[in-house]
């Protein structure tokens, strides 16, 4: 038998019947009590915090009630900021029903939480709340964000990025669902931007009998690009996918058939096709690294007046030299008469779909971090370990280090594995 008495700022006393082992631990913060319990019994219990997202028009939430239920059933404690799930159609009562505690503000989430689960990168006001040894699990996209990187390093946090977690198949399982969403959204937002009132050419994506459909060029045949091509073709556009991997082009051709043309990527091909295009959807990704600038400023100048660039890769810096981050509140701007849509959190506009799709893939990793503790979870799973971007002031992902010209520390060395 074991007994734990936790009296806030009182001592924690852990005793076992049948032997003389007694632990007296001075423990005021909640996390110290949990640490004492771990030390005494080898039991891992985690306090997981879910803050409300504060990025412009970001309505997703880090955990859904079904995930919270799994965590609480395993003995963990989950605190959720009031109203965090409302944008995705999830009420506070739904979280309470599965054992979560609702707290009034983000200060409590960041002040108490040992593992912080978010959707988007912490903004400056949130980064100030992070502390040494705290685990942050979210999208980060650090290669294009030196300011965030510096502040995460200074905080001493353990930052694990969804977008660089890998799988045994060589895919990016936590990025895939949001790439699917962004890819499927891109033709819709591109079609809207092509409307005259939004600065576009006044072209209907699918055309009508007797009038040609729009020319859509998709840069990159990965998950986002394939989904963008699928929806564009379904809307009746003339679609071309450009990629430099012949196997990717074969896959796209086999999957989408004659509805979509495929072209091997060269600078000449990109320039020629972009100049002819009504809509360019840029979706090239190099895991963890800054996106390559495939569309030069000169190419943008030569594009049709009123044509549109939807830069899905803007989280990683964007594929066009003229791209810069925008928000859902002000999603577009015009350079050389070309409309640019560069919203960094496109899936946030369809928050319910995106939230549940994301939780479907993050669940096993959140459970591993909570059940095993971050050190053991990262040590046992090399694919989760690939998600470790910052560890107590060190950059532990090579692509991020290379992009920002910072010293790289192998995660195994940082974790002393």
PDB file of N, CA and C in Angstrom, residues 221-309:
ATOM      1  N   UNK A 221       5.053  18.127 -55.931  1.00  0.00           N
ATOM      2  CA  UNK A 221       4.067  17.058 -56.003  1.00  0.00           C
ATOM      3  C   UNK A 221       3.964  16.245 -54.733  1.00  0.00           C
ATOM      4  N   UNK A 222       4.242  16.882 -53.596  1.00  0.00           N
ATOM      5  CA  UNK A 222       4.096  16.207 -52.304  1.00  0.00           C
ATOM      6  C   UNK A 222       2.636  16.131 -51.881  1.00  0.00           C
ATOM      7  N   UNK A 223       2.421  15.999 -50.585  1.00  0.00           N
ATOM      8  CA  UNK A 223       1.060  15.844 -50.080  1.00  0.00           C
ATOM      9  C   UNK A 223       0.201  17.068 -50.414  1.00  0.00           C
ATOM     10  N   UNK A 224       0.709  18.266 -50.093  1.00  0.00           N
ATOM     11  CA  UNK A 224      -0.062  19.484 -50.357  1.00  0.00           C
ATOM     12  C   UNK A 224      -0.262  19.686 -51.848  1.00  0.00           C
ATOM     13  N   UNK A 225       0.798  19.499 -52.628  1.00  0.00           N
ATOM     14  CA  UNK A 225       0.708  19.715 -54.057  1.00  0.00           C
ATOM     15  C   UNK A 225      -0.242  18.750 -54.741  1.00  0.00           C
ATOM     16  N   UNK A 226      -0.193  17.481 -54.344  1.00  0.00           N
ATOM     17  CA  UNK A 226      -1.088  16.489 -54.943  1.00  0.00           C
ATOM     18  C   UNK A 226      -2.543  16.814 -54.626  1.00  0.00           C
ATOM     19  N   UNK A 227      -2.814  17.213 -53.404  1.00  0.00           N
ATOM     20  CA  UNK A 227      -4.183  17.570 -53.044  1.00  0.00           C
ATOM     21  C   UNK A 227      -4.645  18.834 -53.763  1.00  0.00           C
ATOM     22  N   UNK A 228      -3.727  19.797 -53.929  1.00  0.00           N
ATOM     23  CA  UNK A 228      -4.065  21.008 -54.675  1.00  0.00           C
ATOM     24  C   UNK A 228      -4.393  20.679 -56.128  1.00  0.00           C
ATOM     25  N   UNK A 229      -3.605  19.790 -56.712  1.00  0.00           N
ATOM     26  CA  UNK A 229      -3.855  19.389 -58.098  1.00  0.00           C
ATOM     27  C   UNK A 229      -5.178  18.647 -58.228  1.00  0.00           C
ATOM     28  N   UNK A 230      -5.462  17.778 -57.278  1.00  0.00           N
ATOM     29  CA  UNK A 230      -6.715  17.012 -57.282  1.00  0.00           C
ATOM     30  C   UNK A 230      -7.932  17.927 -57.284  1.00  0.00           C
ATOM     31  N   UNK A 231      -7.930  18.906 -56.377  1.00  0.00           N
ATOM     32  CA  UNK A 231      -9.085  19.807 -56.262  1.00  0.00           C
ATOM     33  C   UNK A 231      -9.152  20.754 -57.461  1.00  0.00           C
ATOM     34  N   UNK A 232      -8.004  21.240 -57.911  1.00  0.00           N
ATOM     35  CA  UNK A 232      -7.983  22.134 -59.079  1.00  0.00           C
ATOM     36  C   UNK A 232      -8.568  21.436 -60.300  1.00  0.00           C
ATOM     37  N   UNK A 233      -8.147  20.192 -60.518  1.00  0.00           N
ATOM     38  CA  UNK A 233      -8.677  19.432 -61.650  1.00  0.00           C
ATOM     39  C   UNK A 233     -10.174  19.183 -61.483  1.00  0.00           C
ATOM     40  N   UNK A 234     -10.574  18.899 -60.261  1.00  0.00           N
ATOM     41  CA  UNK A 234     -11.990  18.680 -60.000  1.00  0.00           C
ATOM     42  C   UNK A 234     -12.843  19.912 -60.242  1.00  0.00           C
ATOM     43  N   UNK A 235     -12.237  21.094 -60.112  1.00  0.00           N
ATOM     44  CA  UNK A 235     -12.942  22.349 -60.368  1.00  0.00           C
ATOM     45  C   UNK A 235     -12.909  22.728 -61.850  1.00  0.00           C
ATOM     46  N   UNK A 236     -12.263  21.886 -62.654  1.00  0.00           N
ATOM     47  CA  UNK A 236     -12.280  22.096 -64.088  1.00  0.00           C
ATOM     48  C   UNK A 236     -11.122  22.871 -64.654  1.00  0.00           C
ATOM     49  N   UNK A 237     -10.109  23.160 -63.859  1.00  0.00           N
ATOM     50  CA  UNK A 237      -8.951  23.928 -64.337  1.00  0.00           C
ATOM     51  C   UNK A 237      -8.022  23.045 -65.171  1.00  0.00           C
ATOM     52  N   UNK A 238      -7.163  23.695 -65.940  1.00  0.00           N
ATOM     53  CA  UNK A 238      -6.073  23.021 -66.638  1.00  0.00           C
ATOM     54  C   UNK A 238      -4.875  23.022 -65.687  1.00  0.00           C
ATOM     55  N   UNK A 239      -4.414  21.842 -65.297  1.00  0.00           N
ATOM     56  CA  UNK A 239      -3.472  21.732 -64.172  1.00  0.00           C
ATOM     57  C   UNK A 239      -2.149  21.120 -64.624  1.00  0.00           C
ATOM     58  N   UNK A 240      -1.059  21.733 -64.168  1.00  0.00           N
ATOM     59  CA  UNK A 240       0.290  21.208 -64.385  1.00  0.00           C
ATOM     60  C   UNK A 240       1.006  21.125 -63.045  1.00  0.00           C
ATOM     61  N   UNK A 241       1.588  19.964 -62.761  1.00  0.00           N
ATOM     62  CA  UNK A 241       2.376  19.765 -61.539  1.00  0.00           C
ATOM     63  C   UNK A 241       3.850  19.706 -61.922  1.00  0.00           C
ATOM     64  N   UNK A 242       4.665  20.495 -61.228  1.00  0.00           N
ATOM     65  CA  UNK A 242       6.112  20.531 -61.471  1.00  0.00           C
ATOM     66  C   UNK A 242       6.833  19.935 -60.266  1.00  0.00           C
ATOM     67  N   UNK A 243       7.735  18.997 -60.507  1.00  0.00           N
ATOM     68  CA  UNK A 243       8.545  18.422 -59.430  1.00  0.00           C
ATOM     69  C   UNK A 243       9.842  17.916 -60.046  1.00  0.00           C
ATOM     70  N   UNK A 244      10.899  17.850 -59.244  1.00  0.00           N
ATOM     71  CA  UNK A 244      12.185  17.391 -59.778  1.00  0.00           C
ATOM     72  C   UNK A 244      12.453  15.934 -59.468  1.00  0.00           C
ATOM     73  N   UNK A 245      11.510  15.266 -58.841  1.00  0.00           N
ATOM     74  CA  UNK A 245      11.647  13.844 -58.546  1.00  0.00           C
ATOM     75  C   UNK A 245      10.799  13.044 -59.534  1.00  0.00           C
ATOM     76  N   UNK A 246      11.429  12.285 -60.444  1.00  0.00           N
ATOM     77  CA  UNK A 246      10.652  11.537 -61.427  1.00  0.00           C
ATOM     78  C   UNK A 246       9.645  10.572 -60.807  1.00  0.00           C
ATOM     79  N   UNK A 247       9.996   9.989 -59.657  1.00  0.00           N
ATOM     80  CA  UNK A 247       9.067   9.056 -59.016  1.00  0.00           C
ATOM     81  C   UNK A 247       7.819   9.780 -58.519  1.00  0.00           C
ATOM     82  N   UNK A 248       7.988  11.005 -58.048  1.00  0.00           N
ATOM     83  CA  UNK A 248       6.832  11.800 -57.626  1.00  0.00           C
ATOM     84  C   UNK A 248       5.942  12.100 -58.820  1.00  0.00           C
ATOM     85  N   UNK A 249       6.560  12.459 -59.936  1.00  0.00           N
ATOM     86  CA  UNK A 249       5.773  12.751 -61.135  1.00  0.00           C
ATOM     87  C   UNK A 249       5.022  11.508 -61.612  1.00  0.00           C
ATOM     88  N   UNK A 250       5.637  10.336 -61.517  1.00  0.00           N
ATOM     89  CA  UNK A 250       4.944   9.101 -61.895  1.00  0.00           C
ATOM     90  C   UNK A 250       3.764   8.834 -60.970  1.00  0.00           C
ATOM     91  N   UNK A 251       3.982   9.062 -59.675  1.00  0.00           N
ATOM     92  CA  UNK A 251       2.893   8.841 -58.726  1.00  0.00           C
ATOM     93  C   UNK A 251       1.725   9.774 -59.011  1.00  0.00           C
ATOM     94  N   UNK A 252       2.027  11.057 -59.247  1.00  0.00           N
ATOM     95  CA  UNK A 252       0.959  12.022 -59.548  1.00  0.00           C
ATOM     96  C   UNK A 252       0.229  11.622 -60.822  1.00  0.00           C
ATOM     97  N   UNK A 253       0.979  11.223 -61.854  1.00  0.00           N
ATOM     98  CA  UNK A 253       0.365  10.821 -63.119  1.00  0.00           C
ATOM     99  C   UNK A 253      -0.523   9.589 -62.944  1.00  0.00           C
ATOM    100  N   UNK A 254      -0.052   8.625 -62.167  1.00  0.00           N
ATOM    101  CA  UNK A 254      -0.847   7.415 -61.942  1.00  0.00           C
ATOM    102  C   UNK A 254      -2.083   7.700 -61.103  1.00  0.00           C
ATOM    103  N   UNK A 255      -1.926   8.605 -60.126  1.00  0.00           N
ATOM    104  CA  UNK A 255      -3.032   8.899 -59.211  1.00  0.00           C
ATOM    105  C   UNK A 255      -4.097   9.775 -59.857  1.00  0.00           C
ATOM    106  N   UNK A 256      -3.668  10.777 -60.638  1.00  0.00           N
ATOM    107  CA  UNK A 256      -4.612  11.761 -61.163  1.00  0.00           C
ATOM    108  C   UNK A 256      -4.881  11.602 -62.655  1.00  0.00           C
ATOM    109  N   UNK A 257      -4.079  10.816 -63.319  1.00  0.00           N
ATOM    110  CA  UNK A 257      -4.345  10.497 -64.712  1.00  0.00           C
ATOM    111  C   UNK A 257      -4.192  11.673 -65.651  1.00  0.00           C
ATOM    112  N   UNK A 258      -4.935  11.595 -66.762  1.00  0.00           N
ATOM    113  CA  UNK A 258      -4.788  12.574 -67.841  1.00  0.00           C
ATOM    114  C   UNK A 258      -5.322  13.949 -67.475  1.00  0.00           C
ATOM    115  N   UNK A 259      -6.010  14.061 -66.354  1.00  0.00           N
ATOM    116  CA  UNK A 259      -6.539  15.376 -65.942  1.00  0.00           C
ATOM    117  C   UNK A 259      -5.415  16.349 -65.584  1.00  0.00           C
ATOM    118  N   UNK A 260      -4.244  15.822 -65.255  1.00  0.00           N
ATOM    119  CA  UNK A 260      -3.137  16.655 -64.781  1.00  0.00           C
ATOM    120  C   UNK A 260      -1.882  16.355 -65.589  1.00  0.00           C
ATOM    121  N   UNK A 261      -1.213  17.395 -66.080  1.00  0.00           N
ATOM    122  CA  UNK A 261       0.070  17.243 -66.745  1.00  0.00           C
ATOM    123  C   UNK A 261       1.183  17.271 -65.702  1.00  0.00           C
ATOM    124  N   UNK A 262       2.270  16.578 -65.978  1.00  0.00           N
ATOM    125  CA  UNK A 262       3.434  16.615 -65.092  1.00  0.00           C
ATOM    126  C   UNK A 262       4.645  17.102 -65.885  1.00  0.00           C
ATOM    127  N   UNK A 263       5.476  17.927 -65.238  1.00  0.00           N
ATOM    128  CA  UNK A 263       6.657  18.502 -65.877  1.00  0.00           C
ATOM    129  C   UNK A 263       7.829  18.401 -64.912  1.00  0.00           C
ATOM    130  N   UNK A 264       8.972  17.964 -65.432  1.00  0.00           N
ATOM    131  CA  UNK A 264      10.183  17.911 -64.606  1.00  0.00           C
ATOM    132  C   UNK A 264      10.634  19.340 -64.309  1.00  0.00           C
ATOM    133  N   UNK A 265      11.029  19.567 -63.058  1.00  0.00           N
ATOM    134  CA  UNK A 265      11.334  20.923 -62.603  1.00  0.00           C
ATOM    135  C   UNK A 265      12.732  21.373 -63.021  1.00  0.00           C
ATOM    136  N   UNK A 266      12.769  22.465 -63.768  1.00  0.00           N
ATOM    137  CA  UNK A 266      14.003  23.200 -64.053  1.00  0.00           C
ATOM    138  C   UNK A 266      13.664  24.677 -63.916  1.00  0.00           C
ATOM    139  N   UNK A 267      14.671  25.514 -63.807  1.00  0.00           N
ATOM    140  CA  UNK A 267      14.424  26.953 -63.718  1.00  0.00           C
ATOM    141  C   UNK A 267      13.656  27.448 -64.935  1.00  0.00           C
ATOM    142  N   UNK A 268      14.013  26.931 -66.099  1.00  0.00           N
ATOM    143  CA  UNK A 268      13.343  27.349 -67.327  1.00  0.00           C
ATOM    144  C   UNK A 268      11.875  26.939 -67.313  1.00  0.00           C
ATOM    145  N   UNK A 269      11.588  25.710 -66.872  1.00  0.00           N
ATOM    146  CA  UNK A 269      10.208  25.236 -66.837  1.00  0.00           C
ATOM    147  C   UNK A 269       9.370  26.065 -65.862  1.00  0.00           C
ATOM    148  N   UNK A 270       9.939  26.380 -64.705  1.00  0.00           N
ATOM    149  CA  UNK A 270       9.207  27.172 -63.713  1.00  0.00           C
ATOM    150  C   UNK A 270       8.905  28.564 -64.261  1.00  0.00           C
ATOM    151  N   UNK A 271       9.902  29.200 -64.828  1.00  0.00           N
ATOM    152  CA  UNK A 271       9.699  30.549 -65.366  1.00  0.00           C
ATOM    153  C   UNK A 271       8.647  30.550 -66.473  1.00  0.00           C
ATOM    154  N   UNK A 272       8.756  29.622 -67.401  1.00  0.00           N
ATOM    155  CA  UNK A 272       7.841  29.580 -68.543  1.00  0.00           C
ATOM    156  C   UNK A 272       6.405  29.328 -68.105  1.00  0.00           C
ATOM    157  N   UNK A 273       6.218  28.327 -67.238  1.00  0.00           N
ATOM    158  CA  UNK A 273       4.863  27.962 -66.831  1.00  0.00           C
ATOM    159  C   UNK A 273       4.238  29.009 -65.914  1.00  0.00           C
ATOM    160  N   UNK A 274       5.032  29.627 -65.037  1.00  0.00           N
ATOM    161  CA  UNK A 274       4.482  30.667 -64.159  1.00  0.00           C
ATOM    162  C   UNK A 274       4.029  31.878 -64.970  1.00  0.00           C
ATOM    163  N   UNK A 275       4.763  32.218 -66.011  1.00  0.00           N
ATOM    164  CA  UNK A 275       4.391  33.365 -66.823  1.00  0.00           C
ATOM    165  C   UNK A 275       3.070  33.137 -67.553  1.00  0.00           C
ATOM    166  N   UNK A 276       2.763  31.879 -67.868  1.00  0.00           N
ATOM    167  CA  UNK A 276       1.520  31.551 -68.555  1.00  0.00           C
ATOM    168  C   UNK A 276       0.348  31.339 -67.604  1.00  0.00           C
ATOM    169  N   UNK A 277       0.636  31.121 -66.329  1.00  0.00           N
ATOM    170  CA  UNK A 277      -0.382  30.679 -65.380  1.00  0.00           C
ATOM    171  C   UNK A 277      -1.337  31.795 -64.959  1.00  0.00           C
ATOM    172  N   UNK A 278      -2.550  31.380 -64.648  1.00  0.00           N
ATOM    173  CA  UNK A 278      -3.495  32.259 -63.963  1.00  0.00           C
ATOM    174  C   UNK A 278      -3.332  32.119 -62.447  1.00  0.00           C
ATOM    175  N   UNK A 279      -3.061  30.899 -62.011  1.00  0.00           N
ATOM    176  CA  UNK A 279      -2.897  30.618 -60.583  1.00  0.00           C
ATOM    177  C   UNK A 279      -1.686  29.719 -60.386  1.00  0.00           C
ATOM    178  N   UNK A 280      -0.778  30.136 -59.501  1.00  0.00           N
ATOM    179  CA  UNK A 280       0.378  29.318 -59.120  1.00  0.00           C
ATOM    180  C   UNK A 280       0.215  28.939 -57.646  1.00  0.00           C
ATOM    181  N   UNK A 281       0.262  27.647 -57.369  1.00  0.00           N
ATOM    182  CA  UNK A 281       0.188  27.153 -55.995  1.00  0.00           C
ATOM    183  C   UNK A 281       1.562  26.590 -55.642  1.00  0.00           C
ATOM    184  N   UNK A 282       2.251  27.228 -54.702  1.00  0.00           N
ATOM    185  CA  UNK A 282       3.614  26.846 -54.329  1.00  0.00           C
ATOM    186  C   UNK A 282       3.583  25.988 -53.074  1.00  0.00           C
ATOM    187  N   UNK A 283       4.091  24.753 -53.193  1.00  0.00           N
ATOM    188  CA  UNK A 283       3.975  23.827 -52.059  1.00  0.00           C
ATOM    189  C   UNK A 283       5.228  22.992 -51.855  1.00  0.00           C
ATOM    190  N   UNK A 284       6.390  23.535 -52.202  1.00  0.00           N
ATOM    191  CA  UNK A 284       7.636  22.772 -52.077  1.00  0.00           C
ATOM    192  C   UNK A 284       8.118  22.794 -50.630  1.00  0.00           C
ATOM    193  N   UNK A 285       8.480  21.625 -50.115  1.00  0.00           N
ATOM    194  CA  UNK A 285       8.910  21.494 -48.720  1.00  0.00           C
ATOM    195  C   UNK A 285      10.230  20.750 -48.639  1.00  0.00           C
ATOM    196  N   UNK A 286      11.142  21.299 -47.859  1.00  0.00           N
ATOM    197  CA  UNK A 286      12.353  20.585 -47.438  1.00  0.00           C
ATOM    198  C   UNK A 286      12.248  20.470 -45.925  1.00  0.00           C
ATOM    199  N   UNK A 287      12.073  19.257 -45.388  1.00  0.00           N
ATOM    200  CA  UNK A 287      11.768  19.105 -43.957  1.00  0.00           C
ATOM    201  C   UNK A 287      12.687  19.896 -43.043  1.00  0.00           C
ATOM    202  N   UNK A 288      12.080  20.773 -42.259  1.00  0.00           N
ATOM    203  CA  UNK A 288      12.811  21.545 -41.270  1.00  0.00           C
ATOM    204  C   UNK A 288      13.564  22.739 -41.809  1.00  0.00           C
ATOM    205  N   UNK A 289      13.778  22.787 -43.119  1.00  0.00           N
ATOM    206  CA  UNK A 289      14.611  23.832 -43.717  1.00  0.00           C
ATOM    207  C   UNK A 289      13.752  24.930 -44.325  1.00  0.00           C
ATOM    208  N   UNK A 290      14.402  26.036 -44.679  1.00  0.00           N
ATOM    209  CA  UNK A 290      13.697  27.113 -45.361  1.00  0.00           C
ATOM    210  C   UNK A 290      13.280  26.652 -46.753  1.00  0.00           C
ATOM    211  N   UNK A 291      12.116  27.116 -47.190  1.00  0.00           N
ATOM    212  CA  UNK A 291      11.621  26.747 -48.517  1.00  0.00           C
ATOM    213  C   UNK A 291      12.522  27.364 -49.592  1.00  0.00           C
ATOM    214  N   UNK A 292      12.754  26.638 -50.676  1.00  0.00           N
ATOM    215  CA  UNK A 292      13.578  27.194 -51.759  1.00  0.00           C
ATOM    216  C   UNK A 292      12.834  28.294 -52.510  1.00  0.00           C
ATOM    217  N   UNK A 293      13.551  29.336 -52.899  1.00  0.00           N
ATOM    218  CA  UNK A 293      12.942  30.455 -53.632  1.00  0.00           C
ATOM    219  C   UNK A 293      12.924  30.118 -55.125  1.00  0.00           C
ATOM    220  N   UNK A 294      11.887  29.420 -55.534  1.00  0.00           N
ATOM    221  CA  UNK A 294      11.795  28.937 -56.905  1.00  0.00           C
ATOM    222  C   UNK A 294      11.215  29.970 -57.859  1.00  0.00           C
ATOM    223  N   UNK A 295      10.418  30.896 -57.333  1.00  0.00           N
ATOM    224  CA  UNK A 295       9.805  31.932 -58.177  1.00  0.00           C
ATOM    225  C   UNK A 295      10.547  33.235 -57.917  1.00  0.00           C
ATOM    226  N   UNK A 296      11.321  33.671 -58.891  1.00  0.00           N
ATOM    227  CA  UNK A 296      12.115  34.890 -58.715  1.00  0.00           C
ATOM    228  C   UNK A 296      11.242  36.127 -58.855  1.00  0.00           C
ATOM    229  N   UNK A 297      11.756  37.245 -58.370  1.00  0.00           N
ATOM    230  CA  UNK A 297      11.044  38.515 -58.520  1.00  0.00           C
ATOM    231  C   UNK A 297      10.853  38.853 -59.995  1.00  0.00           C
ATOM    232  N   UNK A 298      11.844  38.490 -60.816  1.00  0.00           N
ATOM    233  CA  UNK A 298      11.735  38.747 -62.256  1.00  0.00           C
ATOM    234  C   UNK A 298      10.606  37.941 -62.875  1.00  0.00           C
ATOM    235  N   UNK A 299      10.432  36.705 -62.415  1.00  0.00           N
ATOM    236  CA  UNK A 299       9.334  35.884 -62.919  1.00  0.00           C
ATOM    237  C   UNK A 299       7.990  36.472 -62.533  1.00  0.00           C
ATOM    238  N   UNK A 300       7.887  36.955 -61.295  1.00  0.00           N
ATOM    239  CA  UNK A 300       6.636  37.587 -60.850  1.00  0.00           C
ATOM    240  C   UNK A 300       6.317  38.795 -61.732  1.00  0.00           C
ATOM    241  N   UNK A 301       7.316  39.600 -62.028  1.00  0.00           N
ATOM    242  CA  UNK A 301       7.105  40.775 -62.879  1.00  0.00           C
ATOM    243  C   UNK A 301       6.577  40.384 -64.258  1.00  0.00           C
ATOM    244  N   UNK A 302       7.011  39.217 -64.751  1.00  0.00           N
ATOM    245  CA  UNK A 302       6.613  38.763 -66.092  1.00  0.00           C
ATOM    246  C   UNK A 302       5.282  38.020 -66.102  1.00  0.00           C
ATOM    247  N   UNK A 303       4.697  37.744 -64.940  1.00  0.00           N
ATOM    248  CA  UNK A 303       3.417  37.033 -64.894  1.00  0.00           C
ATOM    249  C   UNK A 303       2.277  37.929 -65.370  1.00  0.00           C
ATOM    250  N   UNK A 304       1.156  37.315 -65.688  1.00  0.00           N
ATOM    251  CA  UNK A 304      -0.007  38.051 -66.164  1.00  0.00           C
ATOM    252  C   UNK A 304      -0.522  39.007 -65.084  1.00  0.00           C
ATOM    253  N   UNK A 305      -0.966  40.164 -65.499  1.00  0.00           N
ATOM    254  CA  UNK A 305      -1.618  41.076 -64.555  1.00  0.00           C
ATOM    255  C   UNK A 305      -2.878  40.402 -63.996  1.00  0.00           C
ATOM    256  N   UNK A 306      -3.004  40.430 -62.679  1.00  0.00           N
ATOM    257  CA  UNK A 306      -4.162  39.822 -62.043  1.00  0.00           C
ATOM    258  C   UNK A 306      -4.038  38.334 -61.788  1.00  0.00           C
ATOM    259  N   UNK A 307      -2.901  37.749 -62.122  1.00  0.00           N
ATOM    260  CA  UNK A 307      -2.681  36.343 -61.778  1.00  0.00           C
ATOM    261  C   UNK A 307      -2.432  36.233 -60.274  1.00  0.00           C
ATOM    262  N   UNK A 308      -2.409  35.020 -59.770  1.00  0.00           N
ATOM    263  CA  UNK A 308      -2.405  34.793 -58.313  1.00  0.00           C
ATOM    264  C   UNK A 308      -1.325  33.783 -57.937  1.00  0.00           C
ATOM    265  N   UNK A 309      -0.632  34.061 -56.828  1.00  0.00           N
ATOM    266  CA  UNK A 309       0.260  33.088 -56.190  1.00  0.00           C
ATOM    267  C   UNK A 309      -0.311  32.748 -54.823  1.00  0.00           C
TER     268      UNK A 309
END
